[in-house]
mmCIF file with all atom_site columns, C-alpha atoms in Angstrom:
data_model
loop_
_atom_site.group_PDB
_atom_site.id
_atom_site.type_symbol
_atom_site.label_atom_id
_atom_site.label_alt_id
_atom_site.label_comp_id
_atom_site.label_asym_id
_atom_site.label_entity_id
_atom_site.label_seq_id
_atom_site.pdbx_PDB_ins_code
_atom_site.Cartn_x
_atom_site.Cartn_y
_atom_site.Cartn_z
_atom_site.occupancy
_atom_site.B_iso_or_equiv
_atom_site.pdbx_formal_charge
_atom_site.auth_seq_id
_atom_site.auth_comp_id
_atom_site.auth_asym_id
_atom_site.auth_atom_id
_atom_site.pdbx_PDB_model_num
ATOM 1   C CA . MET D 1 1   ? -57.385 83.840 38.045 1.00 61.00 ? 1   MET D CA 1
ATOM 2   C CA . ASN D 1 2   ? -54.568 83.644 35.531 1.00 84.00 ? 2   ASN D CA 1
ATOM 3   C CA . ASN D 1 3   ? -55.716 84.871 32.095 1.00 87.00 ? 3   ASN D CA 1
ATOM 4   C CA . ALA D 1 4   ? -54.130 81.928 30.223 1.00 87.00 ? 4   ALA D CA 1
ATOM 5   C CA . LEU D 1 5   ? -55.856 79.453 32.545 1.00 86.00 ? 5   LEU D CA 1
ATOM 6   C CA . LEU D 1 6   ? -59.187 81.219 32.050 1.00 85.00 ? 6   LEU D CA 1
ATOM 7   C CA . ILE D 1 7   ? -58.852 81.071 28.251 1.00 87.00 ? 7   ILE D CA 1
ATOM 8   C CA . THR D 1 8   ? -57.875 77.392 28.455 1.00 89.00 ? 8   THR D CA 1
ATOM 9   C CA . LEU D 1 9   ? -60.927 76.581 30.599 1.00 87.00 ? 9   LEU D CA 1
ATOM 10  C CA . GLN D 1 10  ? -63.226 78.503 28.244 1.00 88.00 ? 10  GLN D CA 1
ATOM 11  C CA . THR D 1 11  ? -61.784 76.733 25.202 1.00 90.00 ? 11  THR D CA 1
ATOM 12  C CA . LEU D 1 12  ? -62.044 73.274 26.780 1.00 91.00 ? 12  LEU D CA 1
ATOM 13  C CA . HIS D 1 13  ? -65.591 74.052 27.920 1.00 90.00 ? 13  HIS D CA 1
ATOM 14  C CA . TRP D 1 14  ? -66.572 75.180 24.406 1.00 91.00 ? 14  TRP D CA 1
ATOM 15  C CA . PHE D 1 15  ? -65.094 72.134 22.602 1.00 91.00 ? 15  PHE D CA 1
ATOM 16  C CA . ALA D 1 16  ? -66.504 69.695 25.154 1.00 92.00 ? 16  ALA D CA 1
ATOM 17  C CA . GLY D 1 17  ? -69.906 71.371 24.752 1.00 91.00 ? 17  GLY D CA 1
ATOM 18  C CA . LEU D 1 18  ? -69.655 70.819 20.993 1.00 94.00 ? 18  LEU D CA 1
ATOM 19  C CA . VAL D 1 19  ? -68.962 67.089 21.461 1.00 94.00 ? 19  VAL D CA 1
ATOM 20  C CA . VAL D 1 20  ? -71.756 66.694 24.016 1.00 93.00 ? 20  VAL D CA 1
ATOM 21  C CA . LEU D 1 21  ? -74.254 68.563 21.816 1.00 95.00 ? 21  LEU D CA 1
ATOM 22  C CA . ALA D 1 22  ? -73.425 66.486 18.733 1.00 94.00 ? 22  ALA D CA 1
ATOM 23  C CA . GLU D 1 23  ? -73.726 63.184 20.594 1.00 93.00 ? 23  GLU D CA 1
ATOM 24  C CA . ALA D 1 24  ? -76.878 64.227 22.453 1.00 93.00 ? 24  ALA D CA 1
ATOM 25  C CA . LEU D 1 25  ? -78.620 65.173 19.216 1.00 95.00 ? 25  LEU D CA 1
ATOM 26  C CA . ASN D 1 26  ? -77.482 61.900 17.643 1.00 94.00 ? 26  ASN D CA 1
ATOM 27  C CA . LYS D 1 27  ? -78.792 59.829 20.557 1.00 92.00 ? 27  LYS D CA 1
ATOM 28  C CA . LEU D 1 28  ? -81.968 61.876 20.870 1.00 93.00 ? 28  LEU D CA 1
ATOM 29  C CA . GLU D 1 29  ? -82.758 61.184 17.224 1.00 93.00 ? 29  GLU D CA 1
ATOM 30  C CA . ARG D 1 30  ? -82.515 57.430 17.856 1.00 91.00 ? 30  ARG D CA 1
ATOM 31  C CA . THR D 1 31  ? -84.639 57.428 21.004 1.00 90.00 ? 31  THR D CA 1
ATOM 32  C CA . ALA D 1 32  ? -88.215 56.354 20.323 1.00 90.00 ? 32  ALA D CA 1
ATOM 33  C CA . PRO D 1 33  ? -90.322 56.413 23.488 1.00 90.00 ? 33  PRO D CA 1
ATOM 34  C CA . CYS D 1 34  ? -93.593 56.361 21.526 1.00 91.00 ? 34  CYS D CA 1
ATOM 35  C CA . ARG D 1 35  ? -92.912 53.306 19.376 1.00 92.00 ? 35  ARG D CA 1
ATOM 36  C CA . ARG D 1 36  ? -95.372 50.451 19.439 1.00 93.00 ? 36  ARG D CA 1
ATOM 37  C CA . GLY D 1 37  ? -94.813 47.323 21.435 1.00 93.00 ? 37  GLY D CA 1
ATOM 38  C CA . LEU D 1 38  ? -93.083 48.832 24.457 1.00 91.00 ? 38  LEU D CA 1
ATOM 39  C CA . GLY D 1 39  ? -94.138 47.738 27.906 1.00 91.00 ? 39  GLY D CA 1
ATOM 40  C CA . ALA D 1 40  ? -94.794 50.347 30.579 1.00 91.00 ? 40  ALA D CA 1
ATOM 41  C CA . ARG D 1 41  ? -91.356 49.976 32.155 1.00 91.00 ? 41  ARG D CA 1
ATOM 42  C CA . GLU D 1 42  ? -89.559 50.130 28.797 1.00 91.00 ? 42  GLU D CA 1
ATOM 43  C CA . ARG D 1 43  ? -91.589 53.197 27.797 1.00 92.00 ? 43  ARG D CA 1
ATOM 44  C CA . VAL D 1 44  ? -90.704 55.019 31.021 1.00 91.00 ? 44  VAL D CA 1
ATOM 45  C CA . THR D 1 45  ? -87.047 54.085 30.525 1.00 89.00 ? 45  THR D CA 1
ATOM 46  C CA . GLU D 1 46  ? -87.108 55.416 26.938 1.00 90.00 ? 46  GLU D CA 1
ATOM 47  C CA . TRP D 1 47  ? -88.747 58.676 28.046 1.00 92.00 ? 47  TRP D CA 1
ATOM 48  C CA . LEU D 1 48  ? -86.151 59.131 30.803 1.00 92.00 ? 48  LEU D CA 1
ATOM 49  C CA . LYS D 1 49  ? -83.348 58.454 28.308 1.00 90.00 ? 49  LYS D CA 1
ATOM 50  C CA . ALA D 1 50  ? -84.841 60.979 25.868 1.00 92.00 ? 50  ALA D CA 1
ATOM 51  C CA . LEU D 1 51  ? -85.183 63.550 28.647 1.00 93.00 ? 51  LEU D CA 1
ATOM 52  C CA . ALA D 1 52  ? -81.573 63.017 29.759 1.00 92.00 ? 52  ALA D CA 1
ATOM 53  C CA . TRP D 1 53  ? -80.245 63.449 26.204 1.00 93.00 ? 53  TRP D CA 1
ATOM 54  C CA . LEU D 1 54  ? -82.431 66.544 25.775 1.00 93.00 ? 54  LEU D CA 1
ATOM 55  C CA . PHE D 1 55  ? -80.938 68.118 28.905 1.00 92.00 ? 55  PHE D CA 1
ATOM 56  C CA . LEU D 1 56  ? -77.432 67.252 27.707 1.00 92.00 ? 56  LEU D CA 1
ATOM 57  C CA . ALA D 1 57  ? -78.229 68.843 24.332 1.00 93.00 ? 57  ALA D CA 1
ATOM 58  C CA . PHE D 1 58  ? -79.407 72.015 26.084 1.00 90.00 ? 58  PHE D CA 1
ATOM 59  C CA . GLY D 1 59  ? -76.264 72.055 28.211 1.00 89.00 ? 59  GLY D CA 1
ATOM 60  C CA . GLY D 1 60  ? -74.002 71.502 25.210 1.00 91.00 ? 60  GLY D CA 1
ATOM 61  C CA . ALA D 1 61  ? -75.754 74.245 23.260 1.00 90.00 ? 61  ALA D CA 1
ATOM 62  C CA . GLY D 1 62  ? -75.410 76.539 26.260 1.00 86.00 ? 62  GLY D CA 1
ATOM 63  C CA . ALA D 1 63  ? -71.681 75.867 26.406 1.00 88.00 ? 63  ALA D CA 1
ATOM 64  C CA . LEU D 1 64  ? -71.406 76.774 22.719 1.00 88.00 ? 64  LEU D CA 1
ATOM 65  C CA . LEU D 1 65  ? -73.513 79.917 22.933 1.00 84.00 ? 65  LEU D CA 1
ATOM 66  C CA . ALA D 1 66  ? -72.362 81.281 26.287 1.00 81.00 ? 66  ALA D CA 1
ATOM 67  C CA . PRO D 1 67  ? -69.350 83.181 24.894 1.00 81.00 ? 67  PRO D CA 1
ATOM 68  C CA . LEU D 1 68  ? -71.547 84.687 22.161 1.00 80.00 ? 68  LEU D CA 1
ATOM 69  C CA . MET D 1 69  ? -74.516 85.711 24.303 1.00 76.00 ? 69  MET D CA 1
ATOM 70  C CA . PRO D 1 70  ? -73.429 89.311 24.926 1.00 74.00 ? 70  PRO D CA 1
ATOM 71  C CA . PHE D 1 71  ? -73.132 89.873 21.169 1.00 78.00 ? 71  PHE D CA 1
ATOM 72  C CA . LEU D 1 72  ? -76.403 88.279 20.018 1.00 72.00 ? 72  LEU D CA 1
ATOM 73  C CA . PRO D 1 73  ? -79.312 90.594 19.145 1.00 74.00 ? 73  PRO D CA 1
ATOM 74  C CA . MET D 1 74  ? -81.702 89.513 21.872 1.00 67.00 ? 74  MET D CA 1
ATOM 75  C CA . SER D 1 75  ? -84.182 91.394 23.950 1.00 65.00 ? 75  SER D CA 1
ATOM 76  C CA . ARG D 1 76  ? -82.623 91.680 27.376 1.00 64.00 ? 76  ARG D CA 1
ATOM 77  C CA . ALA D 1 77  ? -85.976 92.257 28.992 1.00 64.00 ? 77  ALA D CA 1
ATOM 78  C CA . GLY D 1 78  ? -87.992 89.435 30.428 1.00 67.00 ? 78  GLY D CA 1
ATOM 79  C CA . ALA D 1 79  ? -87.714 86.807 33.071 1.00 67.00 ? 79  ALA D CA 1
ATOM 80  C CA . ILE D 1 80  ? -85.639 84.338 31.046 1.00 68.00 ? 80  ILE D CA 1
ATOM 81  C CA . TRP D 1 81  ? -82.669 86.613 30.253 1.00 65.00 ? 81  TRP D CA 1
ATOM 82  C CA . PRO D 1 82  ? -80.953 86.180 33.657 1.00 65.00 ? 82  PRO D CA 1
ATOM 83  C CA . LEU D 1 83  ? -81.216 82.399 33.218 1.00 67.00 ? 83  LEU D CA 1
ATOM 84  C CA . LEU D 1 84  ? -79.537 82.501 29.802 1.00 66.00 ? 84  LEU D CA 1
ATOM 85  C CA . MET D 1 85  ? -76.794 85.029 30.453 1.00 66.00 ? 85  MET D CA 1
ATOM 86  C CA . PRO D 1 86  ? -73.695 83.525 32.063 1.00 67.00 ? 86  PRO D CA 1
ATOM 87  C CA . THR D 1 87  ? -72.628 85.540 35.070 1.00 65.00 ? 87  THR D CA 1
ATOM 88  C CA . GLN D 1 88  ? -69.042 84.299 34.986 1.00 70.00 ? 88  GLN D CA 1
ATOM 89  C CA . ALA D 1 89  ? -66.618 82.335 32.890 1.00 77.00 ? 89  ALA D CA 1
ATOM 90  C CA . PRO D 1 90  ? -66.857 78.546 33.247 1.00 80.00 ? 90  PRO D CA 1
ATOM 91  C CA . THR D 1 91  ? -65.235 77.324 36.419 1.00 77.00 ? 91  THR D CA 1
ATOM 92  C CA . LEU D 1 92  ? -62.966 74.302 36.694 1.00 77.00 ? 92  LEU D CA 1
ATOM 93  C CA . GLN D 1 93  ? -65.955 72.395 38.058 1.00 80.00 ? 93  GLN D CA 1
ATOM 94  C CA . ASP D 1 94  ? -68.147 73.313 35.051 1.00 83.00 ? 94  ASP D CA 1
ATOM 95  C CA . THR D 1 95  ? -65.404 72.405 32.615 1.00 85.00 ? 95  THR D CA 1
ATOM 96  C CA . CYS D 1 96  ? -64.683 69.073 34.311 1.00 84.00 ? 96  CYS D CA 1
ATOM 97  C CA . ILE D 1 97  ? -68.343 68.021 34.172 1.00 87.00 ? 97  ILE D CA 1
ATOM 98  C CA . VAL D 1 98  ? -68.717 68.770 30.466 1.00 89.00 ? 98  VAL D CA 1
ATOM 99  C CA . LEU D 1 99  ? -65.257 67.430 29.648 1.00 89.00 ? 99  LEU D CA 1
ATOM 100 C CA . GLY D 1 100 ? -66.054 64.215 31.543 1.00 88.00 ? 100 GLY D CA 1
ATOM 101 C CA . PHE D 1 101 ? -69.110 63.635 29.378 1.00 88.00 ? 101 PHE D CA 1
ATOM 102 C CA . ALA D 1 102 ? -67.110 64.426 26.231 1.00 90.00 ? 102 ALA D CA 1
ATOM 103 C CA . VAL D 1 103 ? -64.369 61.937 27.188 1.00 89.00 ? 103 VAL D CA 1
ATOM 104 C CA . LEU D 1 104 ? -66.956 59.224 27.902 1.00 87.00 ? 104 LEU D CA 1
ATOM 105 C CA . ILE D 1 105 ? -68.553 59.871 24.510 1.00 89.00 ? 105 ILE D CA 1
ATOM 106 C CA . PHE D 1 106 ? -65.160 59.804 22.780 1.00 87.00 ? 106 PHE D CA 1
ATOM 107 C CA . ARG D 1 107 ? -64.229 56.583 24.617 1.00 87.00 ? 107 ARG D CA 1
ATOM 108 C CA . THR D 1 108 ? -67.441 54.920 23.477 1.00 85.00 ? 108 THR D CA 1
ATOM 109 C CA . ARG D 1 109 ? -66.779 55.938 19.865 1.00 86.00 ? 109 ARG D CA 1
ATOM 110 C CA . VAL D 1 110 ? -63.225 54.545 20.015 1.00 86.00 ? 110 VAL D CA 1
ATOM 111 C CA . LYS D 1 111 ? -64.478 51.319 21.602 1.00 84.00 ? 111 LYS D CA 1
ATOM 112 C CA . GLU D 1 112 ? -67.125 50.882 18.878 1.00 86.00 ? 112 GLU D CA 1
ATOM 113 C CA . GLY D 1 113 ? -64.461 51.310 16.203 1.00 79.00 ? 113 GLY D CA 1
#
């Protein structure tokens, strides 16, 4: 793959991850699945929304940390290390998914004023 294209994909992936992480943490803070007065269906919906934003926050944080992982002082032993360590640079597919979420978030912010 062309080196300039690879750097562009990595940069887009990193910035989109930053936007997704910021919005996910913002939305996660406002989600209240344990508040009083919710019916069973509303409570399940709130828990699913909280879970979705939590996964997006993990994904956004992973996009931010992936380029730094080889340099962080972590124990490389254990079962979780292979799950955390990226085996390749972000692909076009990875970048498009994260960038799509970032554009939707940005669009919503513009629409809200």
